[in-house]
Amino acid sequence: MGEILVIAEHRQGQLNPATLEIIAAAVALKEESEHKVTVAVFAQSPDDFAGLVAKAGVDEVVKVPVPVASFQNDTYEAAVLALADARKPAVIMCPHTVDAWGYAPAVAARGQFGCATDVFEMRFEAEGLVAVRAAYAEKLHMEIDFPGKETVLLTVRTNVFKPSEEDGAPAVTSFEAPSAEARTEHLTYVEPEQTGDVDITQAEYMLSIGRGVGEEDNVEEFKELADAFGFTLGCSRPIADNGWLPKSRQVGQSGKTVAKCKVYLALGISGSVQHMAGMKHVPNIIAVNKDAEASIFTIAKYGIVGDMFEIAEELRDQAS
Amino acid sequence: MKILVPVKQIAVVDEDFELRDDGKDVDPDFLNFEANEWDDYSYEAALTIMEASDGVEVVPVTVGPDDAEDVLRRCLAKGGERGIRVWDDALEDANPAVVAQVLAGVAAREKPDMILTGTLSSDRSYAQTGVALAAALGWPHVAVVTGLEWTPGDPKATLLRELEGGLVEKLSVECPAVLTIQLGINTPRYASLRGLKQAKEKPVEELSLDDLGLSGDSLAEQASFRVRRMYKPETGQAELIEGTPAEQAARLAEIIKELKGAA
C-alpha cells in the first residue's frame, strides 16, 4: 500500500479552499487504488489547520511545523522533499496556485519525481498513474504518464473537484522537517487598492471587455453601453495591465471572482483559463468574439461570432 | 554583469488541425509559431535594468530548432548584442524538466548574475521551466513576479509577487536568482525598424548538447512525464446567434431583457 500525499495551502491565517478540492480529488483517486490519503499541513501552528483538512476519506493528517508564517519556497521544498523521502508517496498533490508555481517544479526537479501541472483528470491504469491536462490554449487535451517514476507530483487545477462536506476521523501525526536556509524574505502583503470603485464581486449583471477593445480611447463607449443596460463594467487582464480600467474591475484568477453575477456579457474576451476562473460559474454567459474558435464559446450559453464594435453600436440603438 | 533571459517560440494551432501520425502532438503543418507573450515582459524587465546601469549585458537564449532564431532576433531588435540558440534533434518534444537542464548548461557557461524567464508559455502552460532551472542551478527563485527593484551588484532584489484575488506579496530575494516574470510588470517596447535591421547583423551563437556537456540519452532520462496521446476534448458550445449585426444585437437585447426580467 502506498500513499497519496496532499499538501495543504494557507495564507493570512486562512486555509485555501482549493485544498479541500484537492483532498476530494485525492480521495477519488484512492478509491481506485490501494493508496491511503495523507494531508500534510506546513504551518507555524499546524493545529490551526489540522482539523479543517480532516475530511471524509483522509487517513492521516501530518502536522509539519515550519518557522515561517507565510509561504516560503525553500522551506516548503525542503519539507516536501523530507516527507517524500520518509514516506515514498506514489503521488504528491497540491492545488495549481501561485504558491505551487513557486515551488512544485523545484521539488520535482530535486526529487527526480514525475511531474505534471494544471492537471484536471487523474486515474490509475495497469501501468501506473495517468493524468490529463490541456495544451494549445485549451484546444487539446494531453494524456500523460510517468514511466519509471516512484513518486509523481501533480498540481491540480482548482474549481474542478467538488470538496466533500463530510468530516472524517484521520490519524493525526507530526513530522519534523529539516531546517532550510530561506533565501527569500516575506516583507508584507499589499492588499488590492480600495479605489472607492464598485465591488464587482457583488455585481449581478456584468459587461466585460477584453483585448478586442484595441485602444484605450475605445473603452469609454463600452462604459456607456454598460451603463445604458444597467450592467457593471469589468475587464480581462490586459485591460487592467494597461491601466485602461482599474485593477478592481479585473475578472479572473489574479483579479476578482464575480460570485453574484447572473448575466455576464463578454466582449472581445478569448477566455483564458485565468479569466474563466473568475466567471465560468455564471449561469448566463454571452460571448461576442470575432474568433469562432475562442475558448469563451465553450462555456457561453449564447454566442455571437462578430465584431464587438458593430454589435455594441447596434445594441446602443436598442437601448435608446 | 549579465542577465540571461530564456525565451520560447510558442505554437498556435489552426482552426482545423490534424494530429501527427503518432497522435502525440499536432501535425506541425497546422501550427503557427510566435514569440511567447510572457517573454516580452521578462525581456523588457532585463532591458530596463541594463539601461539604468553601466556595463550590463542582456543575453536572450532559446532552446529550439532553426526557425526559433526568430524569437531571438525579435529580442535583439529591442536591445542586447547577441543571442544563444541551443538545439539537437533529441530535444524534439522535450518536456520542461529537460529544457531546464539545457538552460542550466547555458547558465553554467555564461555565468549570469540574474536570470529572468516568463511565468509560463501560452502553448503548453506548464509554468515549470523557470523554477526547475533554479532548482538545477541551486539558485534562489521567485515565481509570478510583477515588481522588480534591483541594481546590478545588489545582494538582494525587492520583488512583488502576484497572488490570487488581487493580493500582492512584497518580498526580497538573494541574488543571483531566477525570477519568473508575470504579465503587466511593465509595458514592453516595440522594436524599431532600425532595431530590426540591426538585429539581423547581431551574432546568434548556435550550441549543441555536446557544447554544453550534455547528451540526448541522459536528458531523456530526466523527462518528468511522457505524452501518451493528444485529443480534441468534448466541449460545450454556445448557441450561436446568427444574422446581420442588427439582427444579432436585437436578439441579444431580447435575451438580456428576458434574463433580467426573470431574475
Coordinates of C-alpha atoms in Angstrom, one line a residue:
Chain A
M1 CA 0.0 0.0 0.0
G2 CA 1.3 3.4 -0.9
E3 CA 0.3 6.9 -0.2
I4 CA -1.2 9.9 -1.8
L5 CA 0.2 13.0 -0.1
V6 CA -1.8 16.2 -0.3
I7 CA 0.0 19.5 0.6
A8 CA -2.4 21.9 2.2
E9 CA -2.2 25.6 1.3
H10 CA -3.0 28.6 3.5
R11 CA -2.4 32.3 3.5
Q12 CA -3.0 35.1 6.0
G13 CA -4.4 32.5 8.5
Q14 CA -7.0 31.1 6.1
L15 CA -7.0 27.6 4.6
N16 CA -7.1 28.0 0.8
P17 CA -10.5 26.4 0.0
A18 CA -8.8 24.8 -3.1
T19 CA -7.0 22.5 -0.6
L20 CA -10.4 20.8 0.1
E21 CA -11.0 20.4 -3.6
I22 CA -7.6 18.6 -4.0
I23 CA -8.3 16.4 -1.0
A24 CA -11.6 15.4 -2.8
A25 CA -9.5 14.6 -5.9
A26 CA -7.1 12.5 -3.8
V27 CA -9.9 10.6 -2.1
A28 CA -11.4 9.8 -5.5
L29 CA -8.0 8.6 -6.7
K30 CA -7.7 6.5 -3.6
E31 CA -10.9 4.7 -4.3
E32 CA -9.4 3.1 -7.4
S33 CA -6.1 2.2 -5.8
E34 CA -4.7 0.7 -2.6
H35 CA -3.2 4.0 -1.5
K36 CA -4.1 5.9 1.6
V37 CA -4.6 9.6 1.7
T38 CA -2.4 11.8 3.9
V39 CA -2.7 15.6 4.2
A40 CA 0.4 17.5 5.2
V41 CA 0.0 20.9 6.9
F42 CA 3.0 23.1 6.9
A43 CA 2.5 26.0 9.4
Q44 CA 3.9 27.7 12.4
S45 CA 0.9 26.2 14.3
P46 CA -0.3 23.3 12.2
D47 CA -3.1 22.7 14.7
D48 CA -4.8 25.8 13.3
F49 CA -5.5 23.9 10.1
A50 CA -5.3 20.2 11.0
G51 CA -9.0 20.0 11.9
L52 CA -10.1 21.8 8.8
V53 CA -8.5 19.2 6.5
A54 CA -9.8 16.2 8.4
K55 CA -12.3 15.3 5.7
A56 CA -14.0 12.0 4.9
G57 CA -11.6 9.7 3.2
V58 CA -8.5 11.2 4.7
D59 CA -6.5 8.5 6.5
E60 CA -3.9 10.7 8.2
V61 CA -3.1 14.4 8.8
V62 CA 0.6 15.1 9.3
K63 CA 1.4 18.2 11.1
V64 CA 4.7 19.8 10.0
P65 CA 5.8 22.8 12.0
V66 CA 7.8 25.3 9.9
P67 CA 9.4 28.6 11.1
V68 CA 7.6 30.8 8.6
A69 CA 4.1 32.2 8.8
S70 CA 3.6 32.7 5.1
F71 CA 4.7 30.6 2.1
Q72 CA 8.4 30.4 1.6
N73 CA 9.6 28.3 -1.3
D74 CA 12.9 27.0 0.2
T75 CA 11.1 25.9 3.4
Y76 CA 8.3 24.2 1.5
E77 CA 10.7 22.5 -0.9
A78 CA 12.8 21.1 2.0
A79 CA 9.7 19.9 3.9
V80 CA 8.1 18.2 0.9
L81 CA 11.3 16.5 -0.1
A82 CA 11.9 15.3 3.5
L83 CA 8.3 14.0 3.7
A84 CA 8.7 12.3 0.4
D85 CA 12.0 10.7 1.4
A86 CA 10.4 9.4 4.6
R87 CA 7.2 8.1 3.1
K88 CA 7.9 7.4 -0.6
P89 CA 4.4 8.5 -1.7
A90 CA 3.1 7.3 -5.0
V91 CA 1.5 10.7 -5.7
I92 CA 2.0 14.2 -4.2
M93 CA -0.8 16.6 -5.0
C94 CA -1.2 20.3 -4.4
P95 CA -3.5 22.9 -5.9
H96 CA -2.3 24.6 -9.1
T97 CA -1.9 28.0 -7.4
V98 CA 0.7 30.8 -7.4
D99 CA 2.4 29.3 -4.4
A100 CA 2.7 25.9 -6.2
W101 CA 4.1 27.6 -9.3
G102 CA 6.8 28.9 -7.0
Y103 CA 8.0 25.6 -5.5
A104 CA 6.4 22.4 -7.1
P105 CA 8.7 22.3 -10.2
A106 CA 11.7 22.7 -7.9
V107 CA 10.6 19.8 -5.7
A108 CA 10.0 17.6 -8.7
A109 CA 13.4 18.5 -10.2
R110 CA 15.3 18.0 -6.9
G111 CA 13.5 14.7 -6.1
Q112 CA 13.6 13.5 -9.7
F113 CA 9.9 12.9 -9.5
G114 CA 7.4 12.6 -12.3
C115 CA 5.6 15.9 -12.6
A116 CA 2.6 17.4 -14.3
T117 CA 1.0 20.8 -13.7
D118 CA -2.6 22.1 -14.1
V119 CA -4.0 18.5 -14.2
F120 CA -7.7 18.1 -14.1
E121 CA -8.2 14.4 -14.5
M122 CA -6.2 11.5 -13.0
R123 CA -6.6 7.8 -12.7
F124 CA -4.6 4.6 -12.2
E125 CA -4.2 2.2 -15.0
A126 CA -2.4 -1.1 -15.1
E127 CA 0.9 0.6 -15.9
G128 CA 0.5 3.3 -13.3
L129 CA -0.8 6.8 -12.9
V130 CA -2.3 8.6 -15.9
A131 CA -3.0 12.4 -15.8
V132 CA -4.8 14.7 -18.2
R133 CA -4.0 18.4 -18.8
A134 CA -4.7 20.9 -21.6
A135 CA -2.4 22.2 -24.3
Y136 CA -2.6 24.8 -27.0
A137 CA -4.8 27.3 -25.2
E138 CA -7.2 24.5 -24.1
K139 CA -7.9 23.4 -27.7
L140 CA -6.4 20.0 -27.0
H141 CA -6.0 17.7 -24.1
M142 CA -2.9 15.7 -23.4
E143 CA -2.9 12.4 -21.6
I144 CA 0.4 11.7 -19.9
D145 CA 2.1 9.1 -17.8
F146 CA 5.2 8.8 -15.8
P147 CA 7.2 5.6 -16.6
G148 CA 9.7 4.5 -14.1
K149 CA 8.8 7.2 -11.5
E150 CA 8.2 6.0 -8.0
T151 CA 6.7 9.4 -7.0
V152 CA 4.7 11.8 -9.2
L153 CA 3.9 15.3 -8.2
L154 CA 0.7 16.8 -9.6
T155 CA -0.5 20.4 -9.3
V156 CA -4.3 20.1 -9.8
R157 CA -6.5 22.6 -11.4
T158 CA -8.8 24.5 -9.0
N159 CA -12.5 24.8 -9.3
V160 CA -12.8 21.3 -10.9
F161 CA -13.3 18.9 -7.9
K162 CA -16.1 19.3 -5.5
P163 CA -15.0 19.4 -1.9
S164 CA -16.5 16.9 0.5
E165 CA -18.8 18.3 3.1
E166 CA -18.3 15.3 5.3
D167 CA -15.8 15.2 8.1
G168 CA -13.6 12.2 8.7
A169 CA -11.5 10.9 11.6
P170 CA -8.0 10.6 10.3
A171 CA -5.0 9.7 12.5
V172 CA -3.0 12.8 13.4
T173 CA 0.8 12.6 13.4
S174 CA 3.7 15.0 13.4
F175 CA 6.8 15.3 11.3
E176 CA 9.9 17.3 11.9
A177 CA 11.1 18.9 8.7
P178 CA 14.8 19.8 8.4
S179 CA 15.5 23.5 8.7
A180 CA 16.1 25.1 5.4
E181 CA 18.0 28.2 4.5
A182 CA 15.3 30.7 3.4
R183 CA 16.6 32.7 0.6
T184 CA 13.6 34.9 0.2
E185 CA 12.0 37.0 2.9
H186 CA 8.4 38.0 3.2
L187 CA 8.1 41.7 3.8
T188 CA 4.4 42.5 3.6
Y189 CA 1.2 41.8 1.8
V190 CA -0.1 44.6 -0.4
E191 CA -3.9 44.4 -0.3
P192 CA -5.8 45.3 -3.5
E193 CA -6.2 49.1 -3.8
Q194 CA -9.5 50.4 -2.4
T195 CA -10.4 52.8 -5.1
G196 CA -13.9 53.5 -3.9
D197 CA -14.8 52.0 -7.1
V198 CA -17.6 49.4 -7.5
D199 CA -17.2 46.0 -5.9
I200 CA -17.6 43.7 -8.9
T201 CA -17.9 40.6 -6.7
Q202 CA -21.3 41.9 -5.8
A203 CA -22.5 42.8 -9.4
E204 CA -25.4 40.7 -10.8
Y205 CA -25.0 41.9 -14.4
M206 CA -21.7 42.5 -16.0
L207 CA -20.4 43.6 -19.3
S208 CA -16.7 42.8 -19.6
I209 CA -14.3 43.9 -22.2
G210 CA -11.1 42.2 -23.3
R211 CA -8.1 42.7 -25.6
G212 CA -10.5 43.1 -28.6
V213 CA -11.3 46.6 -27.4
G214 CA -8.0 47.6 -29.1
E215 CA -7.3 51.0 -27.7
E216 CA -7.8 53.0 -24.5
D217 CA -10.0 55.5 -26.3
N218 CA -12.5 52.8 -27.1
V219 CA -13.1 51.9 -23.5
E220 CA -15.5 54.8 -22.9
E221 CA -18.2 53.7 -25.3
F222 CA -18.4 50.3 -23.6
K223 CA -18.7 52.1 -20.2
E224 CA -21.6 54.0 -21.6
L225 CA -23.1 50.8 -23.1
A226 CA -22.8 49.0 -19.8
D227 CA -24.5 52.0 -18.0
A228 CA -27.3 52.0 -20.6
F229 CA -28.1 48.4 -19.8
G230 CA -27.6 48.8 -16.1
F231 CA -24.5 46.5 -16.3
T232 CA -21.3 46.8 -14.3
L233 CA -18.2 47.2 -16.5
G234 CA -15.5 44.6 -15.9
C235 CA -12.4 43.6 -17.9
S236 CA -9.9 40.9 -18.6
R237 CA -6.3 41.1 -17.6
P238 CA -4.7 43.1 -20.5
I239 CA -7.1 46.0 -20.0
A240 CA -6.2 46.3 -16.3
D241 CA -2.5 45.8 -17.0
N242 CA -2.6 48.6 -19.5
G243 CA -4.2 50.8 -16.9
W244 CA -7.3 51.4 -19.0
L245 CA -9.6 50.3 -16.2
P246 CA -8.7 49.9 -12.5
K247 CA -7.4 46.5 -11.3
S248 CA -10.5 46.3 -9.1
R249 CA -12.5 45.7 -12.3
Q250 CA -10.4 42.8 -13.4
V251 CA -12.2 39.4 -13.5
G252 CA -10.1 36.2 -13.2
Q253 CA -7.6 34.3 -11.1
S254 CA -5.4 37.3 -10.3
G255 CA -8.4 39.6 -10.2
K256 CA -11.9 39.0 -8.8
T257 CA -14.4 36.2 -8.9
V258 CA -17.8 37.6 -9.8
A259 CA -19.6 35.4 -7.3
K260 CA -23.0 37.1 -7.5
C261 CA -23.1 37.5 -11.3
K262 CA -26.2 36.2 -13.1
V263 CA -25.5 37.6 -16.6
Y264 CA -22.0 38.1 -18.0
L265 CA -21.6 39.7 -21.4
A266 CA -18.0 39.1 -22.6
L267 CA -17.0 41.3 -25.4
G268 CA -13.7 40.7 -27.2
I269 CA -12.5 38.2 -24.5
S270 CA -11.0 35.0 -25.8
G271 CA -11.5 33.1 -22.5
S272 CA -8.1 32.2 -21.0
V273 CA -8.2 29.7 -18.1
Q274 CA -7.2 32.5 -15.8
H275 CA -10.1 34.7 -16.9
M276 CA -12.6 31.8 -16.8
A277 CA -11.6 31.0 -13.2
G278 CA -13.4 34.3 -12.2
M279 CA -16.6 33.9 -14.3
K280 CA -17.2 30.4 -15.6
H281 CA -19.7 29.7 -12.8
V282 CA -22.0 32.5 -14.1
P283 CA -25.3 30.8 -15.3
N284 CA -25.8 33.1 -18.3
I285 CA -22.7 33.9 -20.2
I286 CA -23.0 35.7 -23.6
A287 CA -19.9 36.0 -25.7
V288 CA -19.2 38.3 -28.6
N289 CA -15.9 37.5 -30.4
K290 CA -14.5 37.6 -33.9
D291 CA -12.8 34.3 -33.4
A292 CA -15.3 31.5 -33.7
E293 CA -12.7 29.2 -32.1
A294 CA -12.3 31.4 -29.0
S295 CA -12.4 29.3 -25.8
I296 CA -15.1 31.6 -24.3
F297 CA -17.7 30.0 -26.7
T298 CA -17.2 26.6 -25.0
I299 CA -18.6 27.9 -21.7
A300 CA -21.0 30.6 -23.1
K301 CA -24.8 29.9 -23.3
Y302 CA -25.1 32.3 -26.2
G303 CA -22.5 33.4 -28.7
I304 CA -22.2 35.9 -31.5
V305 CA -19.3 35.5 -33.8
G306 CA -18.8 39.0 -34.9
D307 CA -17.2 42.4 -34.3
M308 CA -17.7 43.7 -30.8
F309 CA -17.9 47.3 -32.0
E310 CA -20.6 46.6 -34.6
I311 CA -22.7 44.7 -32.1
A312 CA -22.1 47.4 -29.4
E313 CA -23.3 50.1 -31.8
E314 CA -26.4 48.2 -32.7
L315 CA -27.0 47.4 -29.1
R316 CA -26.8 51.0 -28.2
D317 CA -29.5 51.8 -30.6
Q318 CA -31.6 49.0 -29.0
A319 CA -31.1 50.6 -25.5
S320 CA -32.1 54.1 -26.5
Chain B
M1 CA 27.4 41.9 -15.2
K2 CA 25.0 39.8 -17.2
I3 CA 21.2 39.0 -17.3
L4 CA 20.2 35.8 -19.1
V5 CA 16.7 35.8 -20.5
P6 CA 15.3 32.4 -21.7
V7 CA 12.7 32.9 -24.4
K8 CA 10.4 30.5 -26.2
Q9 CA 8.9 30.1 -29.6
I10 CA 5.3 29.0 -29.0
A11 CA 2.9 27.3 -31.3
V12 CA -0.7 28.3 -32.1
V13 CA -3.0 25.7 -33.7
D14 CA -5.0 26.3 -36.8
E15 CA -8.8 26.1 -36.7
D16 CA -9.0 22.7 -38.4
F17 CA -5.9 20.9 -37.3
E18 CA -4.8 17.3 -37.6
L19 CA -2.7 15.3 -35.3
R20 CA 0.7 13.9 -36.0
D21 CA 0.7 10.2 -37.1
D22 CA 1.8 9.1 -33.6
G23 CA -1.1 11.0 -32.1
K24 CA 1.1 12.7 -29.5
D25 CA 1.1 16.2 -30.9
V26 CA -0.5 18.4 -33.5
D27 CA 0.9 18.0 -37.1
P28 CA 3.4 20.8 -37.4
D29 CA 1.7 21.8 -40.7
F30 CA -1.2 23.1 -38.6
L31 CA 0.9 25.1 -36.2
N32 CA 1.9 28.8 -36.5
F33 CA 4.9 29.9 -34.5
E34 CA 5.1 33.1 -32.4
A35 CA 7.1 34.6 -29.6
N36 CA 5.7 33.8 -26.1
E37 CA 3.9 36.8 -24.7
W38 CA 5.4 36.5 -21.3
D39 CA 8.9 36.7 -22.7
D40 CA 8.2 40.3 -23.9
Y41 CA 7.8 41.2 -20.3
S42 CA 10.8 39.4 -18.9
Y43 CA 13.0 40.8 -21.7
E44 CA 11.7 44.3 -21.1
A45 CA 12.5 43.9 -17.4
A46 CA 16.1 42.9 -18.3
L47 CA 16.5 45.8 -20.7
T48 CA 15.2 48.2 -18.1
I49 CA 17.9 47.1 -15.7
M50 CA 20.5 47.3 -18.4
E51 CA 19.6 50.8 -19.3
A52 CA 19.7 52.0 -15.7
S53 CA 23.3 50.8 -15.1
D54 CA 26.5 50.8 -16.9
G55 CA 28.1 47.5 -18.1
V56 CA 25.1 45.3 -18.0
E57 CA 24.7 42.7 -20.8
V58 CA 21.4 41.2 -21.6
V59 CA 21.5 37.8 -23.4
P60 CA 18.4 36.1 -24.8
V61 CA 18.6 32.4 -25.1
T62 CA 16.3 29.9 -26.6
V63 CA 16.1 26.1 -26.9
G64 CA 14.6 25.4 -30.3
P65 CA 15.1 24.4 -33.9
D66 CA 16.4 26.7 -36.7
D67 CA 13.3 28.9 -37.1
A68 CA 13.3 29.6 -33.4
E69 CA 16.0 32.0 -34.2
D70 CA 13.2 34.5 -35.0
V71 CA 12.4 34.9 -31.3
L72 CA 16.0 35.8 -30.6
R73 CA 16.1 38.4 -33.5
R74 CA 12.9 39.8 -32.2
C75 CA 14.5 40.4 -28.8
L76 CA 17.8 41.7 -30.2
A77 CA 15.8 44.2 -32.2
K78 CA 14.8 45.8 -28.9
G79 CA 18.3 45.7 -27.3
G80 CA 21.1 43.4 -26.4
E81 CA 24.1 42.5 -28.6
R82 CA 24.0 38.7 -29.0
G83 CA 21.8 35.7 -28.5
I84 CA 22.2 32.0 -28.0
R85 CA 20.2 29.1 -29.5
V86 CA 20.6 25.5 -28.4
W87 CA 19.3 22.7 -30.4
D88 CA 19.6 19.0 -31.0
D89 CA 17.0 16.7 -32.6
A90 CA 16.9 14.8 -29.3
L91 CA 15.2 17.9 -27.9
E92 CA 12.1 17.5 -30.1
D93 CA 9.2 17.0 -27.6
A94 CA 11.5 17.8 -24.7
N95 CA 9.5 18.5 -21.5
P96 CA 10.2 21.4 -19.1
A97 CA 12.4 19.3 -16.8
V98 CA 14.7 18.6 -19.8
V99 CA 14.7 22.2 -21.1
A100 CA 15.6 23.4 -17.6
Q101 CA 18.7 21.1 -17.7
V102 CA 19.7 22.5 -21.1
L103 CA 19.3 26.1 -19.8
A104 CA 21.3 25.2 -16.7
G105 CA 24.0 24.2 -19.1
V106 CA 23.9 27.5 -20.8
A107 CA 23.9 29.3 -17.4
A108 CA 27.0 27.3 -16.3
R109 CA 28.7 28.6 -19.5
E110 CA 27.5 32.2 -19.4
K111 CA 27.7 32.7 -15.6
P112 CA 24.9 35.3 -15.5
D113 CA 24.1 37.4 -12.4
M114 CA 20.4 37.1 -12.8
I115 CA 18.0 35.0 -14.9
L116 CA 14.6 36.3 -15.9
T117 CA 12.1 33.9 -17.5
G118 CA 8.4 34.1 -18.4
T119 CA 6.0 32.8 -15.8
L120 CA 4.6 30.3 -18.4
S121 CA 4.2 29.8 -22.1
S122 CA 0.9 30.2 -23.8
D123 CA 1.1 26.9 -25.8
R124 CA 1.7 24.4 -23.0
S125 CA 1.2 26.5 -19.9
Y126 CA 3.4 24.3 -17.8
A127 CA 4.7 27.1 -15.6
Q128 CA 7.6 24.8 -14.7
T129 CA 10.7 25.7 -16.7
G130 CA 12.0 28.7 -14.8
V131 CA 11.6 27.2 -11.3
A132 CA 13.0 23.8 -12.5
L133 CA 16.0 25.8 -13.9
A134 CA 16.5 27.4 -10.5
A135 CA 16.5 24.0 -8.9
A136 CA 19.0 22.7 -11.4
L137 CA 21.3 25.6 -10.6
G138 CA 20.6 25.6 -6.8
W139 CA 19.7 29.3 -7.1
P140 CA 17.1 31.2 -5.1
H141 CA 13.9 31.7 -7.1
V142 CA 10.6 33.5 -7.1
A143 CA 7.7 32.9 -9.5
V144 CA 5.0 35.2 -10.8
V145 CA 6.9 38.5 -10.3
T146 CA 5.0 41.7 -11.0
G147 CA 7.5 44.2 -9.5
L148 CA 11.3 44.1 -9.5
E149 CA 13.7 46.6 -7.9
W150 CA 17.4 45.5 -8.3
T151 CA 20.5 47.3 -9.2
P152 CA 23.2 45.0 -10.6
G153 CA 25.6 44.1 -7.8
D154 CA 23.0 44.4 -5.0
P155 CA 23.0 41.2 -2.9
K156 CA 19.2 41.3 -2.8
A157 CA 16.3 42.3 -5.0
T158 CA 13.0 43.6 -3.8
L159 CA 10.0 42.0 -5.6
L160 CA 6.3 41.9 -5.8
R161 CA 4.7 38.5 -6.3
E162 CA 1.2 38.4 -7.7
L163 CA -1.1 36.2 -5.7
E164 CA -4.8 35.2 -6.3
G165 CA -7.6 37.7 -5.9
G166 CA -5.7 40.9 -6.4
L167 CA -3.4 40.3 -3.4
V168 CA 0.3 41.0 -3.8
E169 CA 3.2 39.9 -1.7
K170 CA 6.3 42.2 -1.2
L171 CA 9.4 40.1 -0.6
S172 CA 13.1 40.2 -1.0
V173 CA 15.3 37.5 -2.7
E174 CA 19.0 36.8 -2.5
C175 CA 20.8 37.2 -5.8
P176 CA 21.7 35.8 -8.2
A177 CA 18.2 34.4 -8.6
V178 CA 15.8 33.0 -11.2
L179 CA 12.7 35.1 -11.4
T180 CA 9.7 34.2 -13.5
I181 CA 8.1 37.4 -14.7
Q182 CA 4.3 37.9 -15.0
L183 CA 2.4 39.9 -17.5
G184 CA 1.8 43.5 -16.5
I185 CA 5.1 44.1 -14.7
N186 CA 6.0 46.7 -17.4
T187 CA 4.9 47.9 -20.8
P188 CA 7.1 46.0 -23.3
R189 CA 8.6 48.2 -26.1
Y190 CA 8.2 47.6 -29.8
A191 CA 11.2 47.0 -31.9
S192 CA 12.0 50.0 -34.2
L193 CA 12.6 49.4 -37.9
R194 CA 16.2 50.4 -37.3
G195 CA 16.4 47.9 -34.4
L196 CA 15.0 45.2 -36.6
K197 CA 17.6 45.9 -39.3
Q198 CA 20.4 45.9 -36.8
A199 CA 19.2 42.7 -35.2
K200 CA 19.9 40.9 -38.5
E201 CA 23.6 41.6 -38.1
K202 CA 23.9 40.6 -34.4
P203 CA 25.5 37.3 -33.7
V204 CA 23.4 34.3 -32.6
E205 CA 25.6 31.6 -31.2
E206 CA 24.4 28.1 -32.0
L207 CA 25.2 25.5 -29.4
S208 CA 24.7 21.7 -29.5
L209 CA 24.2 19.5 -26.5
D210 CA 27.8 18.4 -26.9
D211 CA 28.9 22.1 -26.4
L212 CA 27.1 22.0 -23.1
G213 CA 28.5 18.7 -22.0
L214 CA 25.1 17.1 -22.2
S215 CA 23.8 14.1 -24.1
G216 CA 20.3 13.4 -25.5
D217 CA 20.2 10.0 -23.9
S218 CA 20.9 11.2 -20.4
L219 CA 18.5 14.1 -20.9
A220 CA 15.8 11.7 -21.9
E221 CA 16.1 10.1 -18.5
Q222 CA 15.4 13.5 -16.9
A223 CA 11.9 13.7 -18.5
S224 CA 9.3 14.1 -15.8
F225 CA 6.4 12.7 -17.9
R226 CA 5.6 11.0 -21.2
V227 CA 2.8 12.1 -23.6
R228 CA 0.6 9.1 -24.4
R229 CA -1.7 11.0 -26.7
M230 CA -3.4 14.3 -27.5
Y231 CA -7.0 14.6 -28.4
K232 CA -9.7 17.2 -29.0
P233 CA -11.8 17.4 -25.9
E234 CA -15.6 17.3 -25.9
T235 CA -16.5 20.9 -25.1
G236 CA -19.7 22.8 -24.6
Q237 CA -20.8 25.0 -27.5
A238 CA -22.7 28.3 -27.2
E239 CA -26.0 28.6 -29.0
L240 CA -24.9 30.9 -31.8
I241 CA -27.0 34.0 -32.7
E242 CA -26.9 34.3 -36.4
G243 CA -27.9 37.2 -38.7
T244 CA -26.8 40.7 -39.5
P245 CA -25.2 42.6 -36.7
A246 CA -28.5 44.5 -36.3
E247 CA -30.4 41.2 -36.0
Q248 CA -27.8 39.7 -33.7
A249 CA -27.9 42.8 -31.4
A250 CA -31.7 42.8 -31.4
R251 CA -31.8 39.1 -30.3
L252 CA -29.1 39.9 -27.8
A253 CA -31.1 42.8 -26.3
E254 CA -34.1 40.5 -26.1
I255 CA -32.1 37.8 -24.3
I256 CA -30.7 40.4 -21.8
K257 CA -34.2 41.7 -21.2
E258 CA -35.6 38.2 -20.6
L259 CA -32.7 37.3 -18.3
K260 CA -33.1 40.5 -16.3
G261 CA -36.8 40.1 -16.2
A262 CA -36.6 36.5 -14.9
A263 CA -34.1 37.4 -12.2

